Amino acid sequence: MIETRGLTKFYDGTRGIEDLNITVKEDEIFGLLGPNGAGKTTTLKLLSCLLKPTRGTALINGFDVRKDEIEVKKMVGYMPEENEFYEEMRVEDYLQFFGELYGVKDLKTRVRELMQRLGLYERRRSSISTLSKGMKRKLLFAKTLIHNPQVLLLDELTGGIDPITSKMLMEWVKELRKGRVIIYSTHNLHQAELICDRVAIINKGKLVAYGPVNELKLRFGVPDLESVFFKAVGKTY
């Protein structure tokens, strides 16, 4: 479970996220939604210990992001919005490298399984620089999963990729939910409604709506999550 307690991050006086209080349960897919600059990526970086809170904290399966950074990093798989690679590395070597950092047992088998599942095996000896954007996205997802993390923080998993690859990745996320905690951050509101059990909508660093998707639609008196989003965000403009 993830629990944030007054989670706050300021950048030189500018609010990234302020007083965020949410709970994300095991076995659910939790949507983190908001406009550009709302604080979604800041939140995910705080939860993955890539940033330190200005105040407040978060507990990841009982471990405090302020005090237990090493334990948190062991259990979290964070996939950033931007593809970040050592472009000249080969696909297989890239996964091998990160698997070694995490101390993954039977690493060769794990790397092969991920490459085969994601359609990367035939390109295993290719330089990353030669891959398409969709294949790079799949490779980054494989790297996120390499140590079989209990917690997945996915920032725009399917951003900028084709519908077939997008559908394949979404289906796998649904398979992975069992026994895991998953936060799924996306601008695709239709996709969020299809895949997420509960959502938090943030704008300008503040939480503006939070709860099960169906309950939010009833509360706002609208037929879909997109309408919930615009009503909630509109309140803060």
PDB file of C-alpha atoms in Angstrom:
ATOM      1  CA  MET A   1       0.000   0.000   0.000  1.00  0.00           C
ATOM      2  CA  ILE A   2       1.031   3.599  -0.618  1.00  0.00           C
ATOM      3  CA  GLU A   3      -0.042   6.287   1.810  1.00  0.00           C
ATOM      4  CA  THR A   4       0.922   9.929   1.430  1.00  0.00           C
ATOM      5  CA  ARG A   5       0.749  12.221   4.454  1.00  0.00           C
ATOM      6  CA  GLY A   6       0.789  15.906   3.651  1.00  0.00           C
ATOM      7  CA  LEU A   7       3.272  15.165   0.868  1.00  0.00           C
ATOM      8  CA  THR A   8       4.723  18.474  -0.309  1.00  0.00           C
ATOM      9  CA  LYS A   9       7.470  19.582  -2.682  1.00  0.00           C
ATOM     10  CA  PHE A  10       8.432  23.166  -3.506  1.00  0.00           C
ATOM     11  CA  TYR A  11      11.051  24.179  -6.072  1.00  0.00           C
ATOM     12  CA  ASP A  12      12.622  27.517  -5.073  1.00  0.00           C
ATOM     13  CA  GLY A  13       9.292  28.677  -3.732  1.00  0.00           C
ATOM     14  CA  THR A  14       7.236  27.264  -6.617  1.00  0.00           C
ATOM     15  CA  ARG A  15       4.715  24.593  -5.692  1.00  0.00           C
ATOM     16  CA  GLY A  16       5.259  21.183  -7.249  1.00  0.00           C
ATOM     17  CA  ILE A  17       2.782  19.342  -5.023  1.00  0.00           C
ATOM     18  CA  GLU A  18       1.286  20.455  -1.698  1.00  0.00           C
ATOM     19  CA  ASP A  19      -0.414  18.555   1.138  1.00  0.00           C
ATOM     20  CA  LEU A  20      -1.193  15.466  -0.927  1.00  0.00           C
ATOM     21  CA  ASN A  21      -3.093  12.860   1.086  1.00  0.00           C
ATOM     22  CA  ILE A  22      -4.028   9.723  -0.834  1.00  0.00           C
ATOM     23  CA  THR A  23      -3.999   5.971  -0.269  1.00  0.00           C
ATOM     24  CA  VAL A  24      -3.297   3.454  -3.019  1.00  0.00           C
ATOM     25  CA  LYS A  25      -4.262  -0.143  -2.280  1.00  0.00           C
ATOM     26  CA  GLU A  26      -2.841  -3.459  -3.385  1.00  0.00           C
ATOM     27  CA  ASP A  27      -4.543  -5.194  -6.329  1.00  0.00           C
ATOM     28  CA  GLU A  28      -5.858  -1.964  -7.849  1.00  0.00           C
ATOM     29  CA  ILE A  29      -4.760   0.320 -10.663  1.00  0.00           C
ATOM     30  CA  PHE A  30      -4.787   3.876  -9.386  1.00  0.00           C
ATOM     31  CA  GLY A  31      -4.910   6.738 -11.874  1.00  0.00           C
ATOM     32  CA  LEU A  32      -2.954   9.930 -11.304  1.00  0.00           C
ATOM     33  CA  LEU A  33      -4.421  12.601 -13.576  1.00  0.00           C
ATOM     34  CA  GLY A  34      -3.913  16.294 -14.202  1.00  0.00           C
ATOM     35  CA  PRO A  35      -2.863  18.904 -16.791  1.00  0.00           C
ATOM     36  CA  ASN A  36       0.768  19.487 -17.720  1.00  0.00           C
ATOM     37  CA  GLY A  37       2.635  20.896 -14.749  1.00  0.00           C
ATOM     38  CA  ALA A  38      -0.002  19.742 -12.254  1.00  0.00           C
ATOM     39  CA  GLY A  39       2.473  17.813 -10.107  1.00  0.00           C
ATOM     40  CA  LYS A  40       2.017  14.237 -11.354  1.00  0.00           C
ATOM     41  CA  THR A  41       5.665  13.569 -12.197  1.00  0.00           C
ATOM     42  CA  THR A  42       6.798  15.332  -9.022  1.00  0.00           C
ATOM     43  CA  THR A  43       4.573  12.967  -7.031  1.00  0.00           C
ATOM     44  CA  LEU A  44       5.965   9.869  -8.736  1.00  0.00           C
ATOM     45  CA  LYS A  45       9.550  11.031  -8.221  1.00  0.00           C
ATOM     46  CA  LEU A  46       8.862  11.627  -4.528  1.00  0.00           C
ATOM     47  CA  LEU A  47       7.382   8.140  -4.189  1.00  0.00           C
ATOM     48  CA  SER A  48      10.381   6.581  -5.953  1.00  0.00           C
ATOM     49  CA  CYS A  49      12.879   8.563  -3.805  1.00  0.00           C
ATOM     50  CA  LEU A  50      14.277  10.486  -6.773  1.00  0.00           C
ATOM     51  CA  LEU A  51      13.201  13.673  -4.974  1.00  0.00           C
ATOM     52  CA  LYS A  52      12.993  14.464  -1.277  1.00  0.00           C
ATOM     53  CA  PRO A  53       9.847  16.075   0.157  1.00  0.00           C
ATOM     54  CA  THR A  54       9.903  19.643   1.397  1.00  0.00           C
ATOM     55  CA  ARG A  55       7.563  18.462   4.119  1.00  0.00           C
ATOM     56  CA  GLY A  56       5.223  15.562   4.759  1.00  0.00           C
ATOM     57  CA  THR A  57       6.073  12.046   3.726  1.00  0.00           C
ATOM     58  CA  ALA A  58       4.834   8.842   2.075  1.00  0.00           C
ATOM     59  CA  LEU A  59       4.818   5.233   3.218  1.00  0.00           C
ATOM     60  CA  ILE A  60       5.447   2.490   0.663  1.00  0.00           C
ATOM     61  CA  ASN A  61       4.373  -0.860   2.119  1.00  0.00           C
ATOM     62  CA  GLY A  62       5.194   0.581   5.529  1.00  0.00           C
ATOM     63  CA  PHE A  63       8.575   2.070   4.586  1.00  0.00           C
ATOM     64  CA  ASP A  64       9.041   5.838   4.837  1.00  0.00           C
ATOM     65  CA  VAL A  65      10.430   7.573   1.735  1.00  0.00           C
ATOM     66  CA  ARG A  66      12.370   9.924   4.008  1.00  0.00           C
ATOM     67  CA  LYS A  67      13.966   7.311   6.264  1.00  0.00           C
ATOM     68  CA  ASP A  68      13.970   4.051   4.303  1.00  0.00           C
ATOM     69  CA  GLU A  69      15.166   5.074   0.842  1.00  0.00           C
ATOM     70  CA  ILE A  70      17.096   1.863   0.128  1.00  0.00           C
ATOM     71  CA  GLU A  71      14.161  -0.387   1.033  1.00  0.00           C
ATOM     72  CA  VAL A  72      11.741   1.726  -0.998  1.00  0.00           C
ATOM     73  CA  LYS A  73      13.955   1.619  -4.087  1.00  0.00           C
ATOM     74  CA  LYS A  74      14.162  -2.184  -3.867  1.00  0.00           C
ATOM     75  CA  MET A  75      10.406  -2.585  -4.128  1.00  0.00           C
ATOM     76  CA  VAL A  76       9.564   0.219  -6.598  1.00  0.00           C
ATOM     77  CA  GLY A  77       9.684   0.119 -10.379  1.00  0.00           C
ATOM     78  CA  TYR A  78       9.448   3.656 -11.780  1.00  0.00           C
ATOM     79  CA  MET A  79       8.907   4.246 -15.491  1.00  0.00           C
ATOM     80  CA  PRO A  80       9.451   7.903 -16.437  1.00  0.00           C
ATOM     81  CA  GLU A  81       7.552   9.751 -19.136  1.00  0.00           C
ATOM     82  CA  GLU A  82      10.696  10.376 -21.166  1.00  0.00           C
ATOM     83  CA  ASN A  83      12.742   7.548 -22.670  1.00  0.00           C
ATOM     84  CA  GLU A  84      16.119   7.601 -20.930  1.00  0.00           C
ATOM     85  CA  PHE A  85      18.779   5.304 -22.354  1.00  0.00           C
ATOM     86  CA  TYR A  86      22.423   4.675 -22.947  1.00  0.00           C
ATOM     87  CA  GLU A  87      21.702   4.780 -26.678  1.00  0.00           C
ATOM     88  CA  GLU A  88      24.758   2.836 -27.812  1.00  0.00           C
ATOM     89  CA  MET A  89      24.084  -0.128 -25.527  1.00  0.00           C
ATOM     90  CA  ARG A  90      22.528  -3.235 -26.977  1.00  0.00           C
ATOM     91  CA  VAL A  91      19.005  -4.130 -25.870  1.00  0.00           C
ATOM     92  CA  GLU A  92      20.034  -7.288 -24.043  1.00  0.00           C
ATOM     93  CA  ASP A  93      23.008  -5.629 -22.362  1.00  0.00           C
ATOM     94  CA  TYR A  94      20.838  -2.764 -21.129  1.00  0.00           C
ATOM     95  CA  LEU A  95      18.466  -5.103 -19.310  1.00  0.00           C
ATOM     96  CA  GLN A  96      21.350  -7.210 -18.056  1.00  0.00           C
ATOM     97  CA  PHE A  97      23.031  -4.105 -16.627  1.00  0.00           C
ATOM     98  CA  PHE A  98      20.011  -3.007 -14.594  1.00  0.00           C
ATOM     99  CA  GLY A  99      19.240  -6.551 -13.506  1.00  0.00           C
ATOM    100  CA  GLU A 100      22.733  -6.818 -12.059  1.00  0.00           C
ATOM    101  CA  LEU A 101      22.252  -3.548 -10.177  1.00  0.00           C
ATOM    102  CA  TYR A 102      19.140  -5.001  -8.540  1.00  0.00           C
ATOM    103  CA  GLY A 103      20.783  -8.359  -7.843  1.00  0.00           C
ATOM    104  CA  VAL A 104      18.200 -10.288  -9.879  1.00  0.00           C
ATOM    105  CA  LYS A 105      18.603 -14.051  -9.591  1.00  0.00           C
ATOM    106  CA  ASP A 106      18.642 -16.167 -12.760  1.00  0.00           C
ATOM    107  CA  LEU A 107      19.033 -12.909 -14.641  1.00  0.00           C
ATOM    108  CA  LYS A 108      19.543 -14.363 -18.120  1.00  0.00           C
ATOM    109  CA  THR A 109      16.203 -16.158 -17.884  1.00  0.00           C
ATOM    110  CA  ARG A 110      14.464 -13.026 -16.626  1.00  0.00           C
ATOM    111  CA  VAL A 111      15.911 -10.894 -19.432  1.00  0.00           C
ATOM    112  CA  ARG A 112      14.932 -13.437 -22.076  1.00  0.00           C
ATOM    113  CA  GLU A 113      11.362 -13.717 -20.687  1.00  0.00           C
ATOM    114  CA  LEU A 114      10.840  -9.957 -20.759  1.00  0.00           C
ATOM    115  CA  MET A 115      12.275  -9.566 -24.259  1.00  0.00           C
ATOM    116  CA  GLN A 116      10.110 -12.368 -25.606  1.00  0.00           C
ATOM    117  CA  ARG A 117       6.945 -11.051 -23.943  1.00  0.00           C
ATOM    118  CA  LEU A 118       7.531  -7.556 -25.309  1.00  0.00           C
ATOM    119  CA  GLY A 119       8.593  -8.544 -28.811  1.00  0.00           C
ATOM    120  CA  LEU A 120      12.185  -7.417 -28.310  1.00  0.00           C
ATOM    121  CA  TYR A 121      13.988 -10.744 -28.542  1.00  0.00           C
ATOM    122  CA  GLU A 122      14.802 -10.519 -32.242  1.00  0.00           C
ATOM    123  CA  ARG A 123      16.362  -7.088 -31.582  1.00  0.00           C
ATOM    124  CA  ARG A 124      18.302  -8.200 -28.507  1.00  0.00           C
ATOM    125  CA  ARG A 125      21.672  -7.471 -30.110  1.00  0.00           C
ATOM    126  CA  SER A 126      20.577  -4.203 -31.710  1.00  0.00           C
ATOM    127  CA  SER A 127      21.797  -0.853 -30.486  1.00  0.00           C
ATOM    128  CA  ILE A 128      19.059   1.015 -28.611  1.00  0.00           C
ATOM    129  CA  SER A 129      19.590   3.991 -30.926  1.00  0.00           C
ATOM    130  CA  THR A 130      18.179   1.927 -33.820  1.00  0.00           C
ATOM    131  CA  LEU A 131      14.858   1.175 -32.106  1.00  0.00           C
ATOM    132  CA  SER A 132      11.570   2.887 -32.905  1.00  0.00           C
ATOM    133  CA  LYS A 133       9.855   4.984 -30.223  1.00  0.00           C
ATOM    134  CA  GLY A 134       7.391   2.180 -29.529  1.00  0.00           C
ATOM    135  CA  MET A 135      10.158  -0.380 -29.083  1.00  0.00           C
ATOM    136  CA  LYS A 136      12.064   1.992 -26.821  1.00  0.00           C
ATOM    137  CA  ARG A 137       8.929   2.368 -24.714  1.00  0.00           C
ATOM    138  CA  LYS A 138       8.659  -1.404 -24.427  1.00  0.00           C
ATOM    139  CA  LEU A 139      12.330  -1.649 -23.478  1.00  0.00           C
ATOM    140  CA  LEU A 140      11.858   0.954 -20.748  1.00  0.00           C
ATOM    141  CA  PHE A 141       8.889  -1.045 -19.439  1.00  0.00           C
ATOM    142  CA  ALA A 142      11.043  -4.185 -19.409  1.00  0.00           C
ATOM    143  CA  LYS A 143      13.691  -2.328 -17.408  1.00  0.00           C
ATOM    144  CA  THR A 144      10.986  -1.174 -14.963  1.00  0.00           C
ATOM    145  CA  LEU A 145       9.906  -4.799 -14.446  1.00  0.00           C
ATOM    146  CA  ILE A 146      13.376  -6.374 -14.363  1.00  0.00           C
ATOM    147  CA  HIS A 147      13.440  -6.870 -10.562  1.00  0.00           C
ATOM    148  CA  ASN A 148       9.761  -7.906 -10.355  1.00  0.00           C
ATOM    149  CA  PRO A 149       8.811  -4.883  -8.211  1.00  0.00           C
ATOM    150  CA  GLN A 150       5.910  -4.888  -5.769  1.00  0.00           C
ATOM    151  CA  VAL A 151       5.093  -1.270  -6.624  1.00  0.00           C
ATOM    152  CA  LEU A 152       4.789   0.131 -10.161  1.00  0.00           C
ATOM    153  CA  LEU A 153       4.834   3.874 -10.843  1.00  0.00           C
ATOM    154  CA  LEU A 154       4.052   4.365 -14.526  1.00  0.00           C
ATOM    155  CA  ASP A 155       4.286   7.856 -16.028  1.00  0.00           C
ATOM    156  CA  GLU A 156       2.633   8.038 -19.465  1.00  0.00           C
ATOM    157  CA  LEU A 157       3.278   4.360 -20.200  1.00  0.00           C
ATOM    158  CA  THR A 158       1.688   4.530 -23.659  1.00  0.00           C
ATOM    159  CA  GLY A 159       2.519   8.126 -24.562  1.00  0.00           C
ATOM    160  CA  GLY A 160       3.286   8.623 -28.255  1.00  0.00           C
ATOM    161  CA  ILE A 161       3.101   4.988 -29.312  1.00  0.00           C
ATOM    162  CA  ASP A 162       0.862   3.117 -31.736  1.00  0.00           C
ATOM    163  CA  PRO A 163      -2.540   1.680 -30.674  1.00  0.00           C
ATOM    164  CA  ILE A 164      -1.439  -1.958 -30.976  1.00  0.00           C
ATOM    165  CA  THR A 165       1.562  -1.506 -28.691  1.00  0.00           C
ATOM    166  CA  SER A 166      -0.527   0.647 -26.362  1.00  0.00           C
ATOM    167  CA  LYS A 167      -3.213  -2.038 -26.026  1.00  0.00           C
ATOM    168  CA  MET A 168      -0.603  -4.734 -25.398  1.00  0.00           C
ATOM    169  CA  LEU A 169       1.053  -2.755 -22.600  1.00  0.00           C
ATOM    170  CA  MET A 170      -2.295  -1.896 -20.995  1.00  0.00           C
ATOM    171  CA  GLU A 171      -3.342  -5.545 -20.998  1.00  0.00           C
ATOM    172  CA  TRP A 172      -0.107  -6.525 -19.290  1.00  0.00           C
ATOM    173  CA  VAL A 173      -0.572  -3.838 -16.633  1.00  0.00           C
ATOM    174  CA  LYS A 174      -3.974  -5.352 -15.849  1.00  0.00           C
ATOM    175  CA  GLU A 175      -2.324  -8.759 -15.462  1.00  0.00           C
ATOM    176  CA  LEU A 176       0.328  -7.307 -13.153  1.00  0.00           C
ATOM    177  CA  ARG A 177      -2.141  -5.772 -10.692  1.00  0.00           C
ATOM    178  CA  LYS A 178      -2.531  -8.941  -8.608  1.00  0.00           C
ATOM    179  CA  GLY A 179      -0.452  -8.584  -5.466  1.00  0.00           C
ATOM    180  CA  ARG A 180       0.960  -5.229  -6.546  1.00  0.00           C
ATOM    181  CA  VAL A 181       0.398  -1.535  -6.002  1.00  0.00           C
ATOM    182  CA  ILE A 182       0.153   0.346  -9.321  1.00  0.00           C
ATOM    183  CA  ILE A 183      -0.059   4.076  -9.997  1.00  0.00           C
ATOM    184  CA  TYR A 184      -0.861   4.832 -13.624  1.00  0.00           C
ATOM    185  CA  SER A 185      -0.311   8.463 -14.636  1.00  0.00           C
ATOM    186  CA  THR A 186      -1.708   9.472 -18.022  1.00  0.00           C
ATOM    187  CA  HIS A 187      -3.204  12.303 -20.074  1.00  0.00           C
ATOM    188  CA  ASN A 188      -5.396   9.776 -21.884  1.00  0.00           C
ATOM    189  CA  LEU A 189      -8.661  10.087 -19.941  1.00  0.00           C
ATOM    190  CA  HIS A 190     -10.488   7.441 -21.981  1.00  0.00           C
ATOM    191  CA  GLN A 191      -7.677   5.001 -21.268  1.00  0.00           C
ATOM    192  CA  ALA A 192      -7.715   5.918 -17.572  1.00  0.00           C
ATOM    193  CA  GLU A 193     -11.440   5.203 -17.352  1.00  0.00           C
ATOM    194  CA  LEU A 194     -10.922   1.784 -18.937  1.00  0.00           C
ATOM    195  CA  ILE A 195      -8.049   0.692 -16.714  1.00  0.00           C
ATOM    196  CA  CYS A 196      -8.251   2.524 -13.370  1.00  0.00           C
ATOM    197  CA  ASP A 197     -10.291   1.572 -10.304  1.00  0.00           C
ATOM    198  CA  ARG A 198      -9.745   4.843  -8.461  1.00  0.00           C
ATOM    199  CA  VAL A 199      -8.149   8.139  -9.449  1.00  0.00           C
ATOM    200  CA  ALA A 200      -6.689  11.310  -7.997  1.00  0.00           C
ATOM    201  CA  ILE A 201      -6.955  14.466 -10.087  1.00  0.00           C
ATOM    202  CA  ILE A 202      -4.463  17.193  -9.250  1.00  0.00           C
ATOM    203  CA  ASN A 203      -4.043  20.695 -10.618  1.00  0.00           C
ATOM    204  CA  LYS A 204      -1.448  23.348  -9.795  1.00  0.00           C
ATOM    205  CA  GLY A 205      -0.054  21.007  -7.150  1.00  0.00           C
ATOM    206  CA  LYS A 206      -3.333  20.527  -5.276  1.00  0.00           C
ATOM    207  CA  LEU A 207      -5.680  17.552  -5.071  1.00  0.00           C
ATOM    208  CA  VAL A 208      -9.038  18.505  -6.642  1.00  0.00           C
ATOM    209  CA  ALA A 209     -10.828  15.123  -6.912  1.00  0.00           C
ATOM    210  CA  TYR A 210     -10.180  11.696  -5.446  1.00  0.00           C
ATOM    211  CA  GLY A 211     -12.056   8.389  -5.326  1.00  0.00           C
ATOM    212  CA  PRO A 212     -13.470   5.462  -7.327  1.00  0.00           C
ATOM    213  CA  VAL A 213     -14.207   6.383 -10.930  1.00  0.00           C
ATOM    214  CA  ASN A 214     -17.902   5.468 -10.748  1.00  0.00           C
ATOM    215  CA  GLU A 215     -18.387   7.409  -7.498  1.00  0.00           C
ATOM    216  CA  LEU A 216     -16.751  10.496  -8.987  1.00  0.00           C
ATOM    217  CA  LYS A 217     -19.069  10.367 -11.989  1.00  0.00           C
ATOM    218  CA  LEU A 218     -22.072  10.244  -9.657  1.00  0.00           C
ATOM    219  CA  ARG A 219     -20.696  12.993  -7.410  1.00  0.00           C
ATOM    220  CA  PHE A 220     -20.084  15.363 -10.318  1.00  0.00           C
ATOM    221  CA  GLY A 221     -23.262  14.318 -12.134  1.00  0.00           C
ATOM    222  CA  VAL A 222     -21.502  13.469 -15.384  1.00  0.00           C
ATOM    223  CA  PRO A 223     -21.341  10.377 -17.640  1.00  0.00           C
ATOM    224  CA  ASP A 224     -17.594   9.879 -17.988  1.00  0.00           C
ATOM    225  CA  LEU A 225     -14.198  10.495 -16.413  1.00  0.00           C
ATOM    226  CA  GLU A 226     -13.311  13.156 -18.980  1.00  0.00           C
ATOM    227  CA  SER A 227     -16.214  15.290 -17.769  1.00  0.00           C
ATOM    228  CA  VAL A 228     -15.188  14.714 -14.152  1.00  0.00           C
ATOM    229  CA  PHE A 229     -11.691  15.884 -15.032  1.00  0.00           C
ATOM    230  CA  PHE A 230     -12.776  19.145 -16.647  1.00  0.00           C
ATOM    231  CA  LYS A 231     -15.214  19.957 -13.871  1.00  0.00           C
ATOM    232  CA  ALA A 232     -12.621  19.266 -11.169  1.00  0.00           C
ATOM    233  CA  VAL A 233      -9.798  21.121 -12.875  1.00  0.00           C
ATOM    234  CA  GLY A 234     -12.086  24.015 -13.797  1.00  0.00           C
ATOM    235  CA  LYS A 235     -12.629  24.734 -10.123  1.00  0.00           C
ATOM    236  CA  THR A 236      -8.979  25.736  -9.699  1.00  0.00           C
ATOM    237  CA  TYR A 237      -8.605  28.032 -12.711  1.00  0.00           C
TER     238      TYR A 237
END
